[in-house]
Coordinates of C-alpha atoms and ligand atoms in Angstrom, one line a residue:
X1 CA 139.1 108.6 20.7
X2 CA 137.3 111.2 23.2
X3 CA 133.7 111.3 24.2
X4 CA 131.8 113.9 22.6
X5 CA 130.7 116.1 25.4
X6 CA 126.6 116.6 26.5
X7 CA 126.5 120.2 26.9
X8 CA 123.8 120.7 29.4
X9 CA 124.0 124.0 29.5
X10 CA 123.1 124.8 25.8
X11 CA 120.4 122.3 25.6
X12 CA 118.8 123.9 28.8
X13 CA 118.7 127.3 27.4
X14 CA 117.0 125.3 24.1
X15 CA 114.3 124.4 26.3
X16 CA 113.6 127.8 28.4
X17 CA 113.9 129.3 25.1
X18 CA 110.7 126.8 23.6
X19 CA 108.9 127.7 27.2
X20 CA 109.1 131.5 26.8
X21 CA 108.2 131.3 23.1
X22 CA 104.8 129.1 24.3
X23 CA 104.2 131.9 27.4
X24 CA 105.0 134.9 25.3
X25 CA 102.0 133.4 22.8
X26 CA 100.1 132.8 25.8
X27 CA 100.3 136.2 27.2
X28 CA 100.2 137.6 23.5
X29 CA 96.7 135.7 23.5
X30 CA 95.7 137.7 26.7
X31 CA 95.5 134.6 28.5
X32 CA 97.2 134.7 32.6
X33 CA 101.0 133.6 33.2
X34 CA 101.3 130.1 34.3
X35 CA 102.7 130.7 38.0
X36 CA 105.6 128.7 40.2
X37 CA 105.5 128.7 43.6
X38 CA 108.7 127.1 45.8
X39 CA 108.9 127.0 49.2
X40 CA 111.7 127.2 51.4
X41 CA 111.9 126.0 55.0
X42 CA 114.7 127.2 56.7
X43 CA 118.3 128.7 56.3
X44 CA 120.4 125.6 54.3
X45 CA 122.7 127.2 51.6
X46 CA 122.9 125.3 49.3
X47 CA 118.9 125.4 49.1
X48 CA 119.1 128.9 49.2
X49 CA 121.3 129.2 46.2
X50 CA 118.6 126.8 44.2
X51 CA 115.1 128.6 45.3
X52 CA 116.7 131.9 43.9
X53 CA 118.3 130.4 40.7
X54 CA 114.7 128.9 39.9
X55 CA 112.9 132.5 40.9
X56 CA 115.2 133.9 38.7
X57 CA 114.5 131.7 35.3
X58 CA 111.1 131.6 36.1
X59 CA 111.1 135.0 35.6
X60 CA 113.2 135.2 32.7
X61 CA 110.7 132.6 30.8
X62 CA 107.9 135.1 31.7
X63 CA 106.1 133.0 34.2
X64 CA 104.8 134.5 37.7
X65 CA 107.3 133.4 40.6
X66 CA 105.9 132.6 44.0
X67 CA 108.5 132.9 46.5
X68 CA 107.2 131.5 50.1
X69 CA 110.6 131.4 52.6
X70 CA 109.8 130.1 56.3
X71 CA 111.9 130.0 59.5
X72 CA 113.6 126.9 60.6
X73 CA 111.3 126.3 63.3
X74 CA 108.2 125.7 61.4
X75 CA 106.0 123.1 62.4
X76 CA 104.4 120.4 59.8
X77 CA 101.1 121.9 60.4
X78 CA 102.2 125.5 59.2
X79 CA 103.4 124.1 56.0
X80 CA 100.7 122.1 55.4
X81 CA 99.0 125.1 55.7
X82 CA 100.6 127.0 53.3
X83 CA 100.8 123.9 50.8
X84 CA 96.9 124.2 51.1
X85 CA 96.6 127.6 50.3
X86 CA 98.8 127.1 47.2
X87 CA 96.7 124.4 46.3
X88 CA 93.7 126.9 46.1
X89 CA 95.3 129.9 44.5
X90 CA 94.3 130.0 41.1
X91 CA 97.2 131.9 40.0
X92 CA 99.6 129.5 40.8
X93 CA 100.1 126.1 38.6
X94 CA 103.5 124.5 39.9
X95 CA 104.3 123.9 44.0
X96 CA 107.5 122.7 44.5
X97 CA 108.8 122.1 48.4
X98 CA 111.7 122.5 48.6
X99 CA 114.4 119.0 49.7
X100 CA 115.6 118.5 52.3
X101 CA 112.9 119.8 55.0
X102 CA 113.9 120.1 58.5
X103 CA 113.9 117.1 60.4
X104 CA 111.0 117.1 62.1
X105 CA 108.9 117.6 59.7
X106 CA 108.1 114.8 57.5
X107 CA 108.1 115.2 54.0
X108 CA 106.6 112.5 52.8
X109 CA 103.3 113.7 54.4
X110 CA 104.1 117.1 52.8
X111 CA 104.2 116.2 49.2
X112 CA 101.3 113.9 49.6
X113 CA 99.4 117.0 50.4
X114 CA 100.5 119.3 47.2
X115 CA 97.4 118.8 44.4
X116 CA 99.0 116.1 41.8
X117 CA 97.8 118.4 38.9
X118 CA 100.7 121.4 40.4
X119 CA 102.9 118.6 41.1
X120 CA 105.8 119.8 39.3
X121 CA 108.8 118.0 41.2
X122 CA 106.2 114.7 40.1
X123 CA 107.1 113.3 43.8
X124 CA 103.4 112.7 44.7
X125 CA 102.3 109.0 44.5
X126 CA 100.2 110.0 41.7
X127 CA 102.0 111.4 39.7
X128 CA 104.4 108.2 40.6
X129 CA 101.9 106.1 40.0
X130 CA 100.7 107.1 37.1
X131 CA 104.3 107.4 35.3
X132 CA 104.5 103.6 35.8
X133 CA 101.2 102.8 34.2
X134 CA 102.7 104.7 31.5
X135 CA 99.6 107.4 31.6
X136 CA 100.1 111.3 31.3
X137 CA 102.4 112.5 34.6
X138 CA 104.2 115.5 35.8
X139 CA 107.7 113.2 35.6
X140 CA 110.5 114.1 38.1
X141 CA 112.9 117.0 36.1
X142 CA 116.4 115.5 36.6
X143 CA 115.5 112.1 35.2
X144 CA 113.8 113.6 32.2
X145 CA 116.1 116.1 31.5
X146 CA 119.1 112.9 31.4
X147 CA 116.9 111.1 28.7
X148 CA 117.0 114.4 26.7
X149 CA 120.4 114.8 27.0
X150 CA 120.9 110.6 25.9
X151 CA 119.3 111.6 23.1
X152 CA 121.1 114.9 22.4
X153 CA 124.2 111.6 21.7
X154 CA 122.2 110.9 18.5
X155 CA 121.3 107.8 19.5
X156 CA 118.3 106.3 19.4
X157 CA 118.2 104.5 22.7
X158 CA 115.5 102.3 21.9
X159 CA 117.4 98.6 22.6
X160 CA 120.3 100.1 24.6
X161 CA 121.0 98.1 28.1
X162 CA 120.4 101.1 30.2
X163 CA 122.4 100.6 33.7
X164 CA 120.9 102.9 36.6
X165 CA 123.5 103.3 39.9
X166 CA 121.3 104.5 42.6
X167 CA 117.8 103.7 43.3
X168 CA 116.4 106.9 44.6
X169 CA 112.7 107.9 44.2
X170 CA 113.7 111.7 43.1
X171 CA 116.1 110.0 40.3
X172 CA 116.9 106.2 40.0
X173 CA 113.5 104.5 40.1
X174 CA 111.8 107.7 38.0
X175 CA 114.7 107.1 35.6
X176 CA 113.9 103.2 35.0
X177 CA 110.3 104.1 34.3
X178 CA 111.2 106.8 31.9
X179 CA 113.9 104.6 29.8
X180 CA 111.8 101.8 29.8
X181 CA 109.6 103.9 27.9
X182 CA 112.4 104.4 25.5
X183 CA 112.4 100.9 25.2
X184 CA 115.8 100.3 27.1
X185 CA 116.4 97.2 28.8
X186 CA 116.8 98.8 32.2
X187 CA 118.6 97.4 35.3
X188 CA 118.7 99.4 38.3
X189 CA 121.7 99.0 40.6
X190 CA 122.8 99.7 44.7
X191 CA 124.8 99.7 47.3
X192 CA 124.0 95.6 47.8
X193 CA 124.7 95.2 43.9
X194 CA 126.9 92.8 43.3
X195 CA 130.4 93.4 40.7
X196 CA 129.1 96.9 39.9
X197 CA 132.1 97.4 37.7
X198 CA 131.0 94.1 35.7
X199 CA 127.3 95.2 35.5
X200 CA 128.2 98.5 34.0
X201 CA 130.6 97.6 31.6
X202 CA 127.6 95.9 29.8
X203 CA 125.9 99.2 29.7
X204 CA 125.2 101.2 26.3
X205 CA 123.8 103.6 28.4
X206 CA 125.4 104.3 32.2
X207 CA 123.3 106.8 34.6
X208 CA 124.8 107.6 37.9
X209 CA 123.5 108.6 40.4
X210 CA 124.8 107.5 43.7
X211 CA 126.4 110.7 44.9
X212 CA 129.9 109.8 45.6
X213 CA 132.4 111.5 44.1
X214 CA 134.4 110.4 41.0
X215 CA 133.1 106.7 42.1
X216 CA 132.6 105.4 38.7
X217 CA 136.1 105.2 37.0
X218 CA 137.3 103.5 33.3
X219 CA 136.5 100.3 35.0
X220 CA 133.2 100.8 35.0
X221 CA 132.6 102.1 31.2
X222 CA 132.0 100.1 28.0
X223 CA 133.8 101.8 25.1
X224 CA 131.3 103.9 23.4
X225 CA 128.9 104.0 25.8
X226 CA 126.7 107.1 26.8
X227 CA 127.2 108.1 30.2
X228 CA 125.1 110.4 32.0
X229 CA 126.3 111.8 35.7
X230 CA 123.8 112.9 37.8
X231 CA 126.0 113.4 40.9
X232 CA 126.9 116.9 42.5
X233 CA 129.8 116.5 45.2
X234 CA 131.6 119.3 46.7
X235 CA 135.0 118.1 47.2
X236 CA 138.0 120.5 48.7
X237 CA 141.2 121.1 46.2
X238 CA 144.6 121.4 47.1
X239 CA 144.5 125.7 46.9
X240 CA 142.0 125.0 50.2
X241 CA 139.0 125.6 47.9
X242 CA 135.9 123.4 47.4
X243 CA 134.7 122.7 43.6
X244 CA 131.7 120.4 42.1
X245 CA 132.3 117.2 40.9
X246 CA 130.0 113.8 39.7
X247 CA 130.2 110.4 40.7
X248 CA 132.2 109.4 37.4
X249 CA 135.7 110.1 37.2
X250 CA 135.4 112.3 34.3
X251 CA 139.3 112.5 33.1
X252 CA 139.2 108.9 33.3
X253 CA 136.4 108.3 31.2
X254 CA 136.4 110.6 28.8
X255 CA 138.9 108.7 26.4
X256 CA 136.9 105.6 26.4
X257 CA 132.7 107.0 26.1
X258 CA 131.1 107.7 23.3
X259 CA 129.6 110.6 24.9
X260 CA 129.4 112.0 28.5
X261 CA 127.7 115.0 30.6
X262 CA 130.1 117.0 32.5
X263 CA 129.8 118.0 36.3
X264 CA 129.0 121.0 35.8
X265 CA 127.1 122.3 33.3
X266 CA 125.2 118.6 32.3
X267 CA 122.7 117.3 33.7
X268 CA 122.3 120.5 36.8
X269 CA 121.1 123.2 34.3
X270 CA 118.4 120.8 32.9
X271 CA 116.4 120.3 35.9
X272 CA 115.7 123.8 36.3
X273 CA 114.7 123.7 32.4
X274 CA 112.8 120.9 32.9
X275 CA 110.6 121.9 36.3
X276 CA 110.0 125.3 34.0
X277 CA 108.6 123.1 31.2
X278 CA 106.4 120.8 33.7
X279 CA 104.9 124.2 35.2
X280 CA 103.7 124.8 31.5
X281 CA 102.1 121.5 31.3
X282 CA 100.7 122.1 34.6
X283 CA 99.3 125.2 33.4
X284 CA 97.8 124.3 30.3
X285 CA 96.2 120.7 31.1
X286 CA 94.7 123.1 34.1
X287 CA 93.5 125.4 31.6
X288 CA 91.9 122.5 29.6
X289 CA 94.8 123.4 26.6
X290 CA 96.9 120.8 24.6
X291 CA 100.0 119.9 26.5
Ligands
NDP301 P1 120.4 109.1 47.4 O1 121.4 109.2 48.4 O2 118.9 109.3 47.7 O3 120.5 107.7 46.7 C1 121.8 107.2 46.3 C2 121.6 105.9 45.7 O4 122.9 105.4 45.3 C3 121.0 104.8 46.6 O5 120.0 104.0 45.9 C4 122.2 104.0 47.0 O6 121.9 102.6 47.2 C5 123.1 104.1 45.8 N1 124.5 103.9 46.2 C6 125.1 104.5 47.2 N2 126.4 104.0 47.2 C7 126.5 103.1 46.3 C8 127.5 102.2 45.9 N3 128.7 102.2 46.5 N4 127.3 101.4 44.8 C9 126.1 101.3 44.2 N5 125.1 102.1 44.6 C10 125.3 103.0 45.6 O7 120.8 110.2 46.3 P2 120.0 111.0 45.1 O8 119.4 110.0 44.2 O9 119.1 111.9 45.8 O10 121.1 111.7 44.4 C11 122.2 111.1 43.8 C12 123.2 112.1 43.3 O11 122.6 113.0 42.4 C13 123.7 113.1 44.4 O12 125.1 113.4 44.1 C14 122.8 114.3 44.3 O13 123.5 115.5 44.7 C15 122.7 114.3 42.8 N6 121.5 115.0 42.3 C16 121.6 115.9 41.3 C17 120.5 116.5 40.7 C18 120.7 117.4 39.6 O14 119.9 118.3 39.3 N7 121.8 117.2 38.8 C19 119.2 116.3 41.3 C20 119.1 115.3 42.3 C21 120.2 114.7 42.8 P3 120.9 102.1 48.4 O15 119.5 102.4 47.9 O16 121.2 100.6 48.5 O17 121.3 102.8 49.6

């Protein structure tokens, strides 16, 4: 038997599709574009790359685009300058700062500063806070957009043993709190876990999210199971290229899941969909709308 493949891709373009249907009857109603500001400290590629893919979809779903790209020298104080002013503009409804920042500035004290309520990355303690208490939340994009594409396996996942690799606060810890509220029993596992392979094989429902390439193998995969890889790795190939791969061992594990996200086009495309659809929800509880 082979997986059924989570096609990330297609289920993103579902949900920029929903998000410029709700903004065209916005805009139809004469009522302002929500707005999405990102800011961009410094030179990094890859970051680069990222900023101008989510310019461009925010665009495409009719929303305003903020675009605010500062040197690499920028001090702490300059930013915190310019997340202030975001803050005030009315126009704009979603700030997201762009990860990593350079070194010396820390971002912790930068994303405590953005207002909770244009939160959209849902990094603030807030926001954090108030996802564990189960109350309304701008809720991290990647995490959400893996339950979405769980469910897209036509399970219901209500029940499942969910099995978490990685403990980050951008996608591991968001991800418990957003599968217990799918009623998963949820364990979250790192690099002190002990007989990882053992732990996930008991898994309905295996997120990874550790960031080391093709790390999760057959040995790690109950058959059936729904497996959901969050890594991105650029690894070389023999032709002296580089290409993207996840931390499951996708050739591997194909034959024995009952469904799987490829790297890419799985859980990548969905974050992007996602962070449009929490600057909607920004934009209307700001506007006093239903969300
Ligand atoms: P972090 O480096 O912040 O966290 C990695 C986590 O994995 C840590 O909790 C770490 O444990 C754990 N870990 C590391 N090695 C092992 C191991 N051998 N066994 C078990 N656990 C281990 O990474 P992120 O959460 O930021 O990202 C994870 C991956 O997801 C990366 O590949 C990243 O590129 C990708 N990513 C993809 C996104 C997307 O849009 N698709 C968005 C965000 C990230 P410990 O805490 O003990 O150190």
């Amino acid at each position: 038997m082979s997986a059924i493949i989570l096609d990330g891709k297609a289920l993103a373009a579902e949900l920029r599709e929903r998000v410029g249907q709700q903004v065209a009857a916005l805009t139809a109603a004469n009522r302002r574009a929500p707005g999405l500001a990102v800011v961009l400290v410094g030179g990094d590629p890859a970051s680069q790359v990222y900023v101008g893919m989510k310019a461009k979809m925010t665009v495409a779903v009719g929303m305003r685009s903020f675009e605010r790209r500062l040197p690499e020298q920028t001090t702490e104080q300059e930013l915190l300058s310019v997340v202030a002013e975001l803050n005030a503009d009315p126009q704009v409804d979603g700030i997201l700062v762009q990860l990593p920042l350079p070194v010396a500035i820390n971002a912790d004290r930068v994303i405590e500063a953005i207002d909770p309520s244009k939160d959209v990355d849902g990094f603030h303690p807030i926001n954090v806070g108030r996802l564990s208490a189960g109350l309304p939340a701008l809720v991290p994009c990647t995490p959400r957009g893996c339950v979405m594409l769980a469910k897209r396996a036509g399970a219901d996942l209500a029940g499942m043993h969910a099995v978490i690799v990685g403990r980050s606060n951008i996608v591991g810890k968001p991800m418990a709190q957003l599968l217990l509220q799918q009623n998963c029993t949820v364990t979250v596992a790192h690099s002190r876990t002990r007989n990882l392979p053992g732990l996930c094989q008991q898994a309905d429902l295996l997120i990874a999210a550790l960031g080391k390439p093709h790390f999760l193998g057959a040995a790690h995969v109950k058959p059936g199971a729904i497996v959901i890889d969050v890594g991105i790795n650029r690894i070389a190939t023999a032709d002296g290229g580089t290409r993207l791969v996840g931390d499951v061992d996708f050739d591997a594990v194909v034959p024995i899941a009952g469904a799987i996200t490829p790297v890419p086009g799985g859980v990548g495309p969905m974050t992007i969909a996602c962070l449009l659809e929490n600057t909607l929800t920004a934009y209307l509880r700001r506007e006093g709308l239903p969300s």
